XYZ file of C-alpha atoms in Angstrom:
229
model
C 21.732 4.150 -8.292
C 23.869 7.097 -9.378
C 21.278 9.656 -8.024
C 21.108 8.012 -4.602
C 24.984 8.160 -4.383
C 24.937 11.625 -4.901
C 22.670 12.267 -1.515
C 24.556 9.223 0.455
C 26.926 12.039 2.089
C 23.981 14.083 3.112
C 22.180 11.483 4.764
C 25.126 10.363 6.690
C 25.359 13.873 7.525
C 22.102 14.472 8.704
C 22.208 11.081 10.877
C 25.113 12.142 12.595
C 24.261 15.679 13.264
C 20.991 14.559 14.763
C 22.468 12.017 16.910
C 25.862 12.934 17.883
C 24.627 14.815 20.987
C 22.102 11.848 21.945
C 24.703 8.826 22.057
C 24.252 7.687 18.479
C 26.163 4.038 19.168
C 23.001 3.090 21.052
C 20.818 3.357 17.969
C 19.368 0.185 16.402
C 21.624 -0.956 13.429
C 18.671 -0.568 11.102
C 18.864 3.136 10.856
C 22.313 3.081 9.867
C 21.953 0.185 7.594
C 19.052 2.416 5.948
C 21.647 5.180 5.488
C 23.812 2.523 3.353
C 21.119 0.797 1.687
C 18.311 3.574 0.967
C 16.491 1.270 -1.714
C 16.154 -1.559 0.726
C 14.439 0.465 3.519
C 10.938 1.804 2.492
C 9.847 4.762 4.444
C 7.403 3.103 6.750
C 10.286 0.721 7.906
C 12.291 3.924 8.820
C 9.735 5.799 10.608
C 8.968 2.728 12.708
C 12.578 1.606 13.300
C 12.441 2.660 16.913
C 8.729 2.929 18.376
C 8.403 5.489 21.419
C 11.564 7.332 20.870
C 11.026 10.912 19.411
C 14.777 11.180 18.808
C 14.911 8.201 16.706
C 11.371 8.924 15.049
C 12.885 12.475 14.084
C 15.914 10.630 12.485
C 13.684 8.332 10.863
C 11.564 11.001 9.424
C 14.488 13.033 8.206
C 15.809 9.920 6.345
C 12.521 8.938 5.160
C 12.072 12.684 3.401
C 15.432 12.640 2.041
C 15.352 9.144 0.679
C 11.742 9.517 -0.984
C 13.362 12.585 -2.709
C 16.467 10.681 -3.602
C 14.454 7.815 -4.997
C 12.125 10.267 -7.111
C 15.093 12.467 -8.268
C 17.039 9.202 -9.457
C 13.970 7.942 -11.190
C 13.510 11.161 -13.076
C 17.160 11.268 -14.141
C 16.833 7.914 -15.924
C 13.353 8.316 -17.222
C 11.808 8.917 -20.636
C 9.814 12.217 -21.079
C 6.765 10.225 -20.659
C 7.710 8.513 -17.622
C 8.814 11.854 -16.080
C 5.424 13.209 -16.384
C 4.121 10.039 -14.663
C 6.300 10.681 -11.735
C 5.319 14.025 -11.589
C 1.529 13.423 -11.536
C 2.235 10.990 -8.872
C 4.494 12.999 -6.847
C 3.264 16.507 -7.412
C -0.572 15.832 -7.865
C -0.879 12.590 -5.730
C -2.678 11.001 -8.476
C -3.765 7.262 -8.490
C -2.588 4.978 -11.230
C -5.686 5.097 -13.183
C -6.057 8.681 -12.797
C -2.327 9.136 -14.291
C -3.573 7.017 -17.237
C -6.605 9.111 -18.013
C -4.985 12.361 -17.731
C -5.791 14.583 -21.003
C -4.925 17.944 -22.264
C -8.437 19.316 -22.064
C -8.058 18.508 -18.137
C -5.998 21.655 -17.482
C -7.878 24.702 -16.675
C -6.795 28.313 -15.653
C -8.452 30.439 -12.978
C -7.412 34.015 -11.467
C -4.923 32.167 -9.043
C -3.115 29.897 -11.640
C -3.487 26.352 -13.217
C -5.499 23.468 -12.052
C -5.843 19.727 -13.189
C -9.430 18.380 -13.249
C -9.036 14.821 -11.911
C -11.637 12.251 -12.591
C -11.020 9.784 -9.869
C -13.011 6.734 -8.581
C -16.651 6.479 -9.250
C -16.098 9.273 -11.889
C -15.876 11.696 -9.229
C -14.077 14.954 -10.150
C -11.614 17.142 -7.917
C -9.411 20.272 -8.929
C -5.675 19.754 -7.891
C -3.705 22.936 -8.493
C -0.476 22.271 -10.360
C 2.540 24.606 -11.340
C 2.752 26.417 -14.703
C 5.429 24.083 -16.388
C 3.395 21.068 -15.455
C 0.323 22.716 -16.920
C 2.102 23.450 -20.208
C 3.512 19.526 -20.501
C 0.043 18.319 -20.040
C -1.279 20.779 -22.506
C 1.110 19.915 -25.053
C -0.080 16.524 -25.237
C -3.050 17.454 -27.237
C -4.772 14.427 -26.225
C -4.353 11.829 -23.716
C -0.767 12.027 -22.059
C -0.648 8.290 -22.339
C -2.443 7.146 -25.309
C -3.119 3.350 -25.399
C -2.742 1.302 -28.341
C -5.962 -0.435 -28.315
C -8.042 1.944 -26.415
C -8.001 5.856 -25.471
C -5.313 5.818 -23.003
C -3.300 3.017 -21.054
C -4.323 0.721 -18.393
C -3.338 1.601 -14.913
C -1.451 -1.639 -14.576
C 1.087 -0.039 -17.258
C 1.334 3.051 -15.295
C 2.092 0.905 -12.182
C 4.872 -1.181 -13.663
C 6.572 1.595 -15.363
C 6.704 3.568 -11.967
C 7.562 0.460 -10.161
C 10.461 -0.217 -12.423
C 11.646 3.487 -12.262
C 11.547 3.894 -8.414
C 13.083 0.261 -7.713
C 12.093 -2.297 -5.180
C 9.774 -1.284 -2.406
C 8.633 1.870 -4.006
C 5.420 2.105 -6.000
C 2.939 4.583 -7.437
C 0.963 4.641 -4.360
C 4.377 5.625 -2.619
C 4.261 8.938 -4.644
C 0.753 9.178 -3.469
C 1.481 8.941 0.249
C 4.523 11.377 0.033
C 2.222 14.137 -1.532
C -0.273 13.403 1.192
C 2.476 13.883 3.942
C 4.191 17.138 2.182
C 0.917 18.766 1.509
C -0.305 18.154 5.213
C 3.071 19.485 6.413
C 2.685 22.698 4.451
C -1.072 23.400 5.152
C -1.936 21.431 8.513
C -5.393 21.157 6.872
C -6.468 17.108 6.757
C -9.785 18.327 5.135
C -8.029 20.092 2.466
C -5.445 17.131 1.942
C -8.593 15.002 1.717
C -10.070 16.979 -0.871
C -6.821 16.893 -2.974
C -6.552 13.198 -2.789
C -10.173 12.434 -3.564
C -10.908 10.595 -0.200
C -14.518 10.208 0.833
C -13.233 10.949 4.365
C -10.702 12.364 6.531
C -10.322 9.034 8.129
C -9.051 7.618 5.036
C -6.564 10.412 4.579
C -5.314 10.253 8.187
C -3.814 6.768 6.980
C -1.840 8.187 4.444
C -0.003 11.090 6.514
C 3.017 10.744 8.421
C 2.641 13.237 11.268
C 5.566 15.643 11.321
C 7.840 15.524 14.332
C 7.442 19.127 15.269
C 3.555 18.187 15.833
C 4.482 15.160 17.968
C 7.149 17.267 19.824
C 4.711 20.067 20.582
C 2.218 17.307 21.898
C 4.911 16.327 24.452
C 5.963 19.557 25.401
C 2.050 20.338 26.224
C 1.891 17.384 28.588
C 4.888 18.338 30.658
C 4.397 19.134 34.290
C 5.904 22.375 35.444
C 9.167 21.826 37.286
């Protein structure tokens, strides 16, 4: 909870800064409860706290992004070196639990642009995910499987899931990291096809269920439908 406490003041400031001009006292109590007890409110709850109200949705998304980052940073602070790598592979690469378990030092490759990770996904299908220099170095330094198993080549996906759920806390899982990756990469690229390829989805329709639409896109849609005064 120490890491979450460090961002508590920021969350309160963001909430009041956004809502002060908009009669914050009319907001559902749930939003302010989320500021006080962030781990009790997963991202989906925050976004759906006030359906149909763009102002409230904006607040939910600000809180969602801040809470996700706070939860991940708090987990990183108390994690072991191996657990930090698990967290980063989920948050920075969008990997599934089994994909994290199977990461091997030989899966890192370099091209003219930078480092990438060859991910073996569902059905043994491969995809290429760009990664940063420091993450590439960490994976390569394993000289084998990053998470070797006691009885097999690598650990089970259930082991990865348990470790990440314990680190992140109630309501947050390895899949939460994958959803965050989908949303942040979409916000940066606005390209659902690209995000779909990075996630290893068979269709863009599947990817769309992962993406939380950025509020500025929603606001632009509303502005586009306004009738001229």
